[in-house]
Coordinates of C-alpha atoms and ligand atoms in Angstrom, one line a residue:
X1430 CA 86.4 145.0 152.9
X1431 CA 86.7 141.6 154.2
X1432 CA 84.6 138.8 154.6
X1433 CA 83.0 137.2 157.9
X1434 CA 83.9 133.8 158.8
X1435 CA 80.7 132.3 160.9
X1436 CA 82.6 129.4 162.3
X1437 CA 86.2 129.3 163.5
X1438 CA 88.6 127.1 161.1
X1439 CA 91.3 124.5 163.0
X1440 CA 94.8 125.8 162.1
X1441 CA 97.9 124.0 162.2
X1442 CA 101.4 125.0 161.7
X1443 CA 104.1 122.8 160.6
X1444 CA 107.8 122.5 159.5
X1445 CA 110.7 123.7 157.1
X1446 CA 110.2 125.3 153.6
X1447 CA 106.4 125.0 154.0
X1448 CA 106.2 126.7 157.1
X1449 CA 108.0 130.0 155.6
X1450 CA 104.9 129.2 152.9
X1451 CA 102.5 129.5 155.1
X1452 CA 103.0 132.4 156.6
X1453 CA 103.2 134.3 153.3
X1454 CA 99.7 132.7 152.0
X1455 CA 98.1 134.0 155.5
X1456 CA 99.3 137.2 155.7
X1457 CA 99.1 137.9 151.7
X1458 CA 96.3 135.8 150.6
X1459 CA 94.0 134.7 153.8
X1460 CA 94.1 137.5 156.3
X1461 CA 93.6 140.8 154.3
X1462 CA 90.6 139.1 152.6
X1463 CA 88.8 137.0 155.9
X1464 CA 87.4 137.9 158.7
X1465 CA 88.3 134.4 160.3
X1466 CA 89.0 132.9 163.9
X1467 CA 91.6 131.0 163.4
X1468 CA 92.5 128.4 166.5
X1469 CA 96.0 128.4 166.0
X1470 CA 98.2 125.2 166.8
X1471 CA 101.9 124.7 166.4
X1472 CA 103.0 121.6 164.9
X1473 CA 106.4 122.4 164.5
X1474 CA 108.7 119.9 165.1
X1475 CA 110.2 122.0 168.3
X1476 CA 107.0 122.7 169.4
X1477 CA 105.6 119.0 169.6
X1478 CA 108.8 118.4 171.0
X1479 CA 108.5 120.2 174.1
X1480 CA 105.0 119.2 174.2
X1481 CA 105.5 116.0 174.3
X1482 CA 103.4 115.7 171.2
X1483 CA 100.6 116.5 172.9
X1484 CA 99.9 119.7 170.5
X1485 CA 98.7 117.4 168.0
X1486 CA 96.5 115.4 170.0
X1487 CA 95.0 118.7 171.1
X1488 CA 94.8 119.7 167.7
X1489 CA 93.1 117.1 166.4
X1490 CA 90.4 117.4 169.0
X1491 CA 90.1 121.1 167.7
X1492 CA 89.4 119.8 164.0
X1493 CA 86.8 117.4 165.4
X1494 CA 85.1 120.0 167.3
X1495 CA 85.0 123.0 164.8
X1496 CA 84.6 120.4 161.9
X1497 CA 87.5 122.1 159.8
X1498 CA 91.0 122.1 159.8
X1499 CA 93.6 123.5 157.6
X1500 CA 97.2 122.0 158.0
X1501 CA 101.2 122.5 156.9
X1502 CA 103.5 119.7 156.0
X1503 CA 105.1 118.4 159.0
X1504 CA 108.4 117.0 159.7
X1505 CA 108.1 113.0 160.9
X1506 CA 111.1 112.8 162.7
X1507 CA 113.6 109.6 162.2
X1508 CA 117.1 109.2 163.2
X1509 CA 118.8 111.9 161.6
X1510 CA 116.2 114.1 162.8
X1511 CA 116.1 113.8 166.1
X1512 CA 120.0 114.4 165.7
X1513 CA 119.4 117.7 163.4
X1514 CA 116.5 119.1 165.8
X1515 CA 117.9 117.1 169.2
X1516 CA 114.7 116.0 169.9
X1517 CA 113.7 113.8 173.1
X1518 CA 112.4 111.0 170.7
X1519 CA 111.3 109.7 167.5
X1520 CA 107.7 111.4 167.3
X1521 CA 105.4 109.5 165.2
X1522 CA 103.6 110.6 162.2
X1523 CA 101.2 113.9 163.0
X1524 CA 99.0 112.7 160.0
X1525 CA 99.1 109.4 161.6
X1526 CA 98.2 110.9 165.1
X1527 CA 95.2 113.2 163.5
X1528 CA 94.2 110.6 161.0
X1529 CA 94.1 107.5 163.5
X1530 CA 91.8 110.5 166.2
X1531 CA 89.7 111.6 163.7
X1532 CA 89.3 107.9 162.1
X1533 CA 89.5 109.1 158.9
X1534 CA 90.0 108.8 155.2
X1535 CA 92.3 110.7 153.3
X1536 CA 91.6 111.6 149.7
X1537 CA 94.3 113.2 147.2
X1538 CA 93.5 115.1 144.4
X1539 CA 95.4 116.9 141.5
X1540 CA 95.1 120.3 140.3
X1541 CA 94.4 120.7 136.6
X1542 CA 95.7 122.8 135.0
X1543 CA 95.0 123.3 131.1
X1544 CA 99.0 124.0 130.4
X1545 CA 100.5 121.5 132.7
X1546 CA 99.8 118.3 130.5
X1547 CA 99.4 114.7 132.5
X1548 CA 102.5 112.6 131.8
X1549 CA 100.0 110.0 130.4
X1550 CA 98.5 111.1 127.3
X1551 CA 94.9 109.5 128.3
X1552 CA 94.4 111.0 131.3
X1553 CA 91.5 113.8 130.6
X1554 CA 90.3 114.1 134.1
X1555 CA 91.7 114.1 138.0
X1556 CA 91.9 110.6 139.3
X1557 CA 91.2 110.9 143.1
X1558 CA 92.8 108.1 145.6
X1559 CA 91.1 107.3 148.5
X1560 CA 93.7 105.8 151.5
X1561 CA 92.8 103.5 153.6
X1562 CA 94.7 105.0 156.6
X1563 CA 94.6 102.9 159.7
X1564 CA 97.0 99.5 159.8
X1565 CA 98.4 97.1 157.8
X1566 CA 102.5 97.8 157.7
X1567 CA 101.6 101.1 159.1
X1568 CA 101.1 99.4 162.6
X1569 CA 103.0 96.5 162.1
X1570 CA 105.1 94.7 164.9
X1571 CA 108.6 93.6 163.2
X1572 CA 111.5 91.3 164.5
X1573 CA 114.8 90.4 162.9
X1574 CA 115.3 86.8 163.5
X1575 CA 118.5 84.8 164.1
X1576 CA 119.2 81.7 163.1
X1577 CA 117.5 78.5 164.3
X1578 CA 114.4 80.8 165.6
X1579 CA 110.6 79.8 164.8
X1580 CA 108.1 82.8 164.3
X1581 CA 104.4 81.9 165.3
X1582 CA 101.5 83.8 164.9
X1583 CA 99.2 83.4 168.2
X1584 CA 95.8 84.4 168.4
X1585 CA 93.6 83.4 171.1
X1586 CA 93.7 79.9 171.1
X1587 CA 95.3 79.5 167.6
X1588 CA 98.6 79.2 166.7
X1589 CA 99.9 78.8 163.3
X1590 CA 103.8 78.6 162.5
X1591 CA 105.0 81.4 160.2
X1592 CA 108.5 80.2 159.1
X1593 CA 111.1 78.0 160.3
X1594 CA 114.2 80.3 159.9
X1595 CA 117.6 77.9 159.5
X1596 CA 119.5 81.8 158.6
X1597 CA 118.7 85.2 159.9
X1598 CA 115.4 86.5 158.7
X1599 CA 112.9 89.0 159.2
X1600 CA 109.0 88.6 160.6
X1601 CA 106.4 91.3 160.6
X1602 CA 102.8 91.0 161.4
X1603 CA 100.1 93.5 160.4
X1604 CA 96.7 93.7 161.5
X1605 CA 93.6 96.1 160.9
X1606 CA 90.4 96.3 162.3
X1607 CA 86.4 95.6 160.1
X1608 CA 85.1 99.0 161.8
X1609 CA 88.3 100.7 160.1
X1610 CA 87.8 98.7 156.5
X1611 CA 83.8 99.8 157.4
X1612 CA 84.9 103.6 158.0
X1613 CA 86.8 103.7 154.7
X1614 CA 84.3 102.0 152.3
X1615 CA 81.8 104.7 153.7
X1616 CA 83.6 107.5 153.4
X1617 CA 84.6 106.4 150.0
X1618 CA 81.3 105.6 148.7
X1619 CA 80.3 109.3 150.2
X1620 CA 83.0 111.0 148.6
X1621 CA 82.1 109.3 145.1
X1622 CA 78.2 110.1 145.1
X1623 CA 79.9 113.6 146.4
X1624 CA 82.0 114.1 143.5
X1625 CA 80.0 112.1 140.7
X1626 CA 82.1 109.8 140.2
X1627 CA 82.6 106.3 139.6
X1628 CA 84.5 104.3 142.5
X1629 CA 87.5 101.2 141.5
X1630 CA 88.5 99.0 144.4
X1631 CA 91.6 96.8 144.0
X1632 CA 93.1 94.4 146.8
X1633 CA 95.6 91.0 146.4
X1634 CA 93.2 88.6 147.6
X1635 CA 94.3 85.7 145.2
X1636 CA 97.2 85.8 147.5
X1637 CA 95.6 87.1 150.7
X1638 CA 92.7 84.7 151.0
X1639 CA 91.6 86.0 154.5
X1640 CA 93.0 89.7 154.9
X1641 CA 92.7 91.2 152.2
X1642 CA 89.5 89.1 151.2
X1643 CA 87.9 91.0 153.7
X1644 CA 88.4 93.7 152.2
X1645 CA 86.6 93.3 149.3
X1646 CA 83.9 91.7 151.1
X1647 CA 83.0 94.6 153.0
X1648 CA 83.3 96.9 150.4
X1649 CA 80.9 95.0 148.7
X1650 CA 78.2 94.8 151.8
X1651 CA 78.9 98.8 152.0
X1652 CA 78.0 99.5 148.4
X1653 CA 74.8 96.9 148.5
X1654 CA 73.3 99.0 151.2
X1655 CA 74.1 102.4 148.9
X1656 CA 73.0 100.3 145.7
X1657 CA 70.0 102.9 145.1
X1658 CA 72.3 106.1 145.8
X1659 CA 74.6 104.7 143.7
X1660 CA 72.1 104.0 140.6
X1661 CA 70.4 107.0 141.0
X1662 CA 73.4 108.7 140.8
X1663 CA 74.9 106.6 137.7
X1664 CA 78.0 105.8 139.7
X1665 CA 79.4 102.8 138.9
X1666 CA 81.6 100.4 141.3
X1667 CA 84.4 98.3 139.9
X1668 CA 86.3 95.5 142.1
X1669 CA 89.6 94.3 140.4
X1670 CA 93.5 92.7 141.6
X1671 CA 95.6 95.5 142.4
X1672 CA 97.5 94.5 139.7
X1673 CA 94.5 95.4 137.0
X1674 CA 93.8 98.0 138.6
X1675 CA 96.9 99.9 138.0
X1676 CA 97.2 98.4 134.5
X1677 CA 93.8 100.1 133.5
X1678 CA 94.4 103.3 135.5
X1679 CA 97.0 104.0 133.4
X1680 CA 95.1 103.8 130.1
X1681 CA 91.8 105.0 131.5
X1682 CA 90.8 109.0 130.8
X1683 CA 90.8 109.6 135.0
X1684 CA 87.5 110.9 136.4
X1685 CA 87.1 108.2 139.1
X1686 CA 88.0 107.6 142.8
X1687 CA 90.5 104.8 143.3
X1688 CA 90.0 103.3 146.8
X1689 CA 93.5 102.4 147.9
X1690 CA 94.4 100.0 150.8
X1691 CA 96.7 101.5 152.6
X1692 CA 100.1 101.1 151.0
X1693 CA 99.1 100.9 148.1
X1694 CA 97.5 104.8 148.6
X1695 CA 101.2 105.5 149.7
X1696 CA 102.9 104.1 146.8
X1697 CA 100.1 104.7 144.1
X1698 CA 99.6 108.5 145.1
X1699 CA 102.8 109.9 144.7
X1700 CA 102.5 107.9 141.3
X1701 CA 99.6 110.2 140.6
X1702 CA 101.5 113.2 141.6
X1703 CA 104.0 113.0 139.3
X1704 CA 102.3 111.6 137.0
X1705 CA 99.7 114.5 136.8
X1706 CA 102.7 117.0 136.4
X1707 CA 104.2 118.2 140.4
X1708 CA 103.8 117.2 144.3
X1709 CA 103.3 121.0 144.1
X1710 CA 99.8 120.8 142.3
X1711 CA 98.4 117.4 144.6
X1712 CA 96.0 118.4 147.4
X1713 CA 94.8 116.3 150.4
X1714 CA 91.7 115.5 152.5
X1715 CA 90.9 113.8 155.3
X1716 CA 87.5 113.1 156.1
X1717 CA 86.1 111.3 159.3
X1718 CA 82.4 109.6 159.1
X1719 CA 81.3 111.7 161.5
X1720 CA 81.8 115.1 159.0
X1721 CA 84.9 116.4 159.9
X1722 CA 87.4 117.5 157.3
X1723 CA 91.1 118.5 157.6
X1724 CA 92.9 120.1 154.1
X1725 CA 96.5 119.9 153.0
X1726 CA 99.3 119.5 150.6
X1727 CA 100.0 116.3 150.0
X1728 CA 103.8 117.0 149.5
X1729 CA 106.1 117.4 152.6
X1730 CA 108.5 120.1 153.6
X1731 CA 110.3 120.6 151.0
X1732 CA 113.7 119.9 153.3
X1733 CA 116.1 120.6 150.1
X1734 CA 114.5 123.9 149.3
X1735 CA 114.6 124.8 153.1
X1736 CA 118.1 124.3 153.2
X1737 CA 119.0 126.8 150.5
X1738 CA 116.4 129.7 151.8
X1739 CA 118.5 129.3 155.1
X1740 CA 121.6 129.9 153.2
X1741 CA 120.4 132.8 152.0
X1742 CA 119.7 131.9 148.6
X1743 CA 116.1 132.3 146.4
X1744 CA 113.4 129.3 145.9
X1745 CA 111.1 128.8 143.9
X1746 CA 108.4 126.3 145.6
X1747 CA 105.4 125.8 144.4
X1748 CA 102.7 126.9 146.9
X1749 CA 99.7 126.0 145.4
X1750 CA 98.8 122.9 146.8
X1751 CA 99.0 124.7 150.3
X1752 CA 97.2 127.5 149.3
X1753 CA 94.7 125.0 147.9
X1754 CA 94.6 123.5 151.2
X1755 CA 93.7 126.7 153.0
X1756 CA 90.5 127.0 149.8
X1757 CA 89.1 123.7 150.4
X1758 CA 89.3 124.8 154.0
X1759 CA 87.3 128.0 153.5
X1760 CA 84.8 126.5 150.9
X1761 CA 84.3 123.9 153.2
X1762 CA 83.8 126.4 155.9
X1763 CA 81.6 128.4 154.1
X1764 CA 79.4 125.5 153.0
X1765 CA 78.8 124.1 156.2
X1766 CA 78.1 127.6 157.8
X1767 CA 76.0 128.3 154.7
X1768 CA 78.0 131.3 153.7
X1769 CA 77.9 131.7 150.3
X1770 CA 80.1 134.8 149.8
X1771 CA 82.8 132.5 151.8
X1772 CA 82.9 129.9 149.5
X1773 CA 83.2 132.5 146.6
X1774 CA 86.6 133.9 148.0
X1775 CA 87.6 130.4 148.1
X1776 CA 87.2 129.8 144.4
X1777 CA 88.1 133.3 143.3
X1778 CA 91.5 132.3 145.5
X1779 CA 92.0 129.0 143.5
X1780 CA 90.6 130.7 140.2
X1781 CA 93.8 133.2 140.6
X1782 CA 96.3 130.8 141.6
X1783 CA 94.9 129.1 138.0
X1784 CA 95.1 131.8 136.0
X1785 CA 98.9 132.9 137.7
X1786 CA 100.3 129.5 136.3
X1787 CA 98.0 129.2 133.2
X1788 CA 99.7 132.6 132.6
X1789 CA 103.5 131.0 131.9
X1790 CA 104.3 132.1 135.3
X1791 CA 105.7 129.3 137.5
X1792 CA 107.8 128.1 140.0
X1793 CA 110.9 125.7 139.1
X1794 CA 108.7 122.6 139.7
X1795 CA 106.6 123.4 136.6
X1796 CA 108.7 125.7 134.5
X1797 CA 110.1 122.6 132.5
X1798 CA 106.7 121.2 132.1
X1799 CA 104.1 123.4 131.2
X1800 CA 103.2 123.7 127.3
X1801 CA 103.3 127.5 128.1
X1802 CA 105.1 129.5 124.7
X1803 CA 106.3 132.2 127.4
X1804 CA 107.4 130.8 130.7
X1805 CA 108.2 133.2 133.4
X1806 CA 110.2 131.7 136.4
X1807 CA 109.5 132.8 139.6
X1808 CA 110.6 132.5 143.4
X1809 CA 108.4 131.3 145.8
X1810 CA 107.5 135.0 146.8
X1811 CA 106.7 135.9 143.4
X1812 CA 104.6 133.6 142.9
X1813 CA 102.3 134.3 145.9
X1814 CA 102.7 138.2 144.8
X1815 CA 101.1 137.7 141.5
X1816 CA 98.5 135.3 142.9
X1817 CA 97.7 138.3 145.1
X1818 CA 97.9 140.7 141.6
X1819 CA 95.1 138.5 140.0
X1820 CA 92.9 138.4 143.7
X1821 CA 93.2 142.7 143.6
X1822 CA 91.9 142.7 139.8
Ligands
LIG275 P1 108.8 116.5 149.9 O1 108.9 117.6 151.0 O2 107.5 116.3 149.4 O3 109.8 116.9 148.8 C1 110.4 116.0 147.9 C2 110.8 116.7 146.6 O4 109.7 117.0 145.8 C3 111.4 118.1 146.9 O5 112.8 118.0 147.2 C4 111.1 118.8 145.6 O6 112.0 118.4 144.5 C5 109.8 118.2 145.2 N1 108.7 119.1 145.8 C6 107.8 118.7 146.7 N2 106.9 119.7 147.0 C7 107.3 120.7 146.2 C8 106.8 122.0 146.0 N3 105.7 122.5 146.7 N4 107.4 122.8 145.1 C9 108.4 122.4 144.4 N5 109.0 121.2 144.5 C10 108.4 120.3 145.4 O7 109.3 115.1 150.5 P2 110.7 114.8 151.4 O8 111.8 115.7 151.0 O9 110.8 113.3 151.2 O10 110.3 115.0 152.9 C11 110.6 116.2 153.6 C12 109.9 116.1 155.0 O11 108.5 116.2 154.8 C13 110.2 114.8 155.7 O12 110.7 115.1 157.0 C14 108.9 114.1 155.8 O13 108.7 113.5 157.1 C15 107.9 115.2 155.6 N6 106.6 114.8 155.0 C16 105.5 115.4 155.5 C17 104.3 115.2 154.9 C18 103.0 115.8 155.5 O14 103.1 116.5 156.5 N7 101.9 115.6 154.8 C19 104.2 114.4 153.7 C20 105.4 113.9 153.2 C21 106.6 114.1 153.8 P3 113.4 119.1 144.2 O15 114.2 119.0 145.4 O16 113.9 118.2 143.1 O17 113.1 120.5 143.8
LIG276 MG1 103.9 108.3 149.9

C-alpha cells in the first residue's frame, strides 16, 4: 500500500557516485512506498551541458513554484572537467545558480547518531550553520597585477586607491547587497524560533569597519523587530568576532544555529562535518523568505568512489545524508500539504536509516568511527538493502 503525495515534490538529478545513489534510494526506498509526482530535472553535468545550463534555471523555478525540492550532488565543473566531460564551458555552481534564484539561505545540519561519537568531547547536540549565500569572494572580480600598476576602487563619484603595486600582485573586490544580508538575518532568525534554538552571529568587523560592520548591524535591527518572538520563545542571540566564535563553538555542548557569513559557512561547515563524525551523516537546506525549501547532502559526488564503481570494483558510500535529503523533502511536503501520514514515512525512513547504523552496520566512512562492539562493513548497496529490511519490519 503506498502513500498519496498531495503536492508534487521538485526533483533534481546530479552527478558521479551520488547519482548511482540516487537511483537506488528512489527505486528501493521512495517509489515502492509514495505515491508521489515527482517533476523530474536533470542536472547532470552532460545534461546542463547541452542545455546550456538552462536545466537548472528551469529547475529552480520548479522548486519555487511547488515549494519543494529534493536535489543530488552535482559536479561544478573547472578545468580538468571540462577536459574529462568535454564540456562547452566552465558552468558555474548549480547551488549557486538555485541558491542566488531562489535567494536563499542554506542551513547544514548533522545527523546524530548515539554510536558515532562527535570528535569533540563537548558537543551534546547538532550545531546548525546558517550560510550566508550570496557575495563576498563568491562574486568577486579578481586581477593579477604587474608591476608598477595602481588598483582603485571607484564607486560613483568616489575613488579610493587600494595599493600601489612596485612587484606583481593580486586585487580582488567583493561586494554584497543589505536586501541579501536582510534575507539571511530573517531566515536565520526563522529557522532558530523554528528549531528552538539559540542563534550566535560572528563577523571581522574590528578589521572591516564598513563591510562587515553592516553586517552585524542589520542582524541586530532584524532581531530588535523579532525581540518579543524571540523572548517568548527563550531564544537567545549572541554577537561575537569570528574568532570567539569558533573558540567557544568548540567547547560549547552544540544545540545552537551559527549564522555564518559566507565563507566562513564554507570553511566552518565542513569543519562541522568532520567534526561530528562523516560528510556522509551532514544534511543541507535551503530556504528562501518567501517559503520555499530545497534538501540535500551537503557532501559532493563522491568523484574517488565513482572512479572505482566504474572500474568494476564495490563501494561503500554512505547514503544517508541523501536519503536524508529526500525525508526532509517529504516531511516538508507532508507538512505543508497537511498530510500527516506523509510526514510519518519520512521519519519511519530516517528512524530506519538510524537504527541500520546504530546497528554496527556501516559503510567505510563510519566503520572506523562508531563505538559499535560489532561492526558490520557494508557496500553502498547493502546498506540501502538493510535500510529497506528495517522499513519492511
Ligand atoms: P566530496 O564528493 O564531498 O568527497 C570528498 C571525500 O569525502 C570523498 O572522497 C570521501 O572520502 C568523503 N565522502 C564524502 N561524501 C561521502 C559519502 N557519502 N560516503 C563516504 N565518504 C564520503 O568532495 P570532492 O571530492 O571535493 O568533490 C567531488 C565533486 O563534488 C566536485 O566536482 C565538486 O564540484 C562537487 N561538489 C558538489 C557539491 C554539491 O552539489 N552540493 C558539494 C561539494 C562538492 P574518501 O575518498 O577518503 O573515502
Ligand atoms: Mg566547503
Amino acid at each position: 500500500m503506498s502513500i498519496f503525495v498531495k503536492s508534487p515534490i521538485v526533483e533534481l538529478d546530479g552527478d558521479e557516485m551520488t547519482r548511482v545513489i540516487w537511483a537506488l534510494i528512489k527505486d528501493q526506498l521512495i517509489l515502492p512506498y509514495l505515491e508521489v509526482d515527482l517533476k523530474y530535472f536533470d542536472l547532470g553535468i552532460k545534461n546542463r551541458d547541452s542545455t546550456d545550463d538552462r536545466v537548472t534555471i528551469e529547475a529552480a523555478d520548479a522548486i519555487a513554484k511547488y515549494k519543494v525540492g529534493v536535489k543530488c550532488a552535482t559536479i561544478t565543473p573547472n578545468v580538468e572537467r571540462v577536459k574529462e566531460y568535454q564540456l562547452k564551458k566552465e558552468w558555474p555552481s548549480p547551488n549557486g545558480t538555485i541558491r542566488a534564484r531562489l535567494d536563499g539561505t542554506v542551513f547544514r545540519k548533522p545527523i546524530v547518531v548515539s554510536n558515532v561519537l562527535p570528535q569533540m568531547r563537548s558537543w551534546k547536540k547538532p550545531i546548525v550553520i546558517g550560510r550566508h549565500a550570496y557575495g563576498d569572494i563568491y562574486k568577486n572580480v579578481e586581477f593579477s597585477v604587474a608591476s608598477g600598476q595602481t588598483a582603485e576602487l571607484v564607486v560613483g563619484e568616489n575613488k579610493k586607491i587600494i595599493y600601489v603595486f612596485d612587484g606583481p600582485g593580486i586585487v580582488q573586490a567583493v561586494h554584497n547587497t543589505e536586501d541579501s544580508i536582510r534575507s539571511f538575518a530573517k531566515a536565520c532568525i526563522a529557522f532558530a524560533l523554528f528549531e528552538k534554538i539559540d542563534l550566535w552571529f560572528a563577523t571581522k568587523d574590528t578589521i572591516s569597519k564598513i563591510y562587515h560592520a553592516r553586517f552585524r548591524d542589520i542582524f541586530q535591527e532584524e532581531i530588535d523587530l523579532r525581540k518579543s518572538d524571540l523572548e517568548a520563545a527563550g531564544i537567545k542571540y549572541f554577537y561575537m568576532l569570528i574568532d570567539d566564535a569558533v573558540a567557544r563553538v568548540m567547547r560549547s555542548e552544540g544545540g545552537f544555529l551559527w549564522a555564518c557569513m559566507n565563507y566562513d559557512g564554507d570553511v566552518m561547515s565542513d569543519m562541522l562535518a568532520s567534526g561530528f563524525g562523516s560528510l556522509g551523516l551532514m544534511t543541507s537546506v535551503l530556504v528562501s523568505p518567501s517559503g520555499v525549501f530545497e534538501f540535500e547532502a551537503a557532501h559532493g559526488t563522491v568523484q574517488r568512489h565513482y572512479y572505482k564503481h566504474l572500474k568494476g570494483e564495490t563501494t561503500s558510500t554512505n547514503s544517508t545524508a541523501s536519503i536524508f535529503a529526500w525525508t526532509g523533502a517529504i516531511k516538508k511536503r507532508g507538512e505543508l500539504d497537511m498530510t500527516p501520514e506523509v510526514v510519518a514515512f519520512g521519519n519511519r525512513l530516517e528512524k530506519a536509516v538510524v537504527e541500520t547504523i546504530e546497528s554496527g552496520i556501516v559503510t567505510g566512512d563510519l566503520a572506523s568511527i562508531i563505538s559499535t562492539q560489532n561492526v558490520v562493513p557494508v557496500t553502498t548497496q547493502e546498506f540501502i538493502h538493510e535500510v529497506k529490511k528495517r522499513i519492511e519490519k
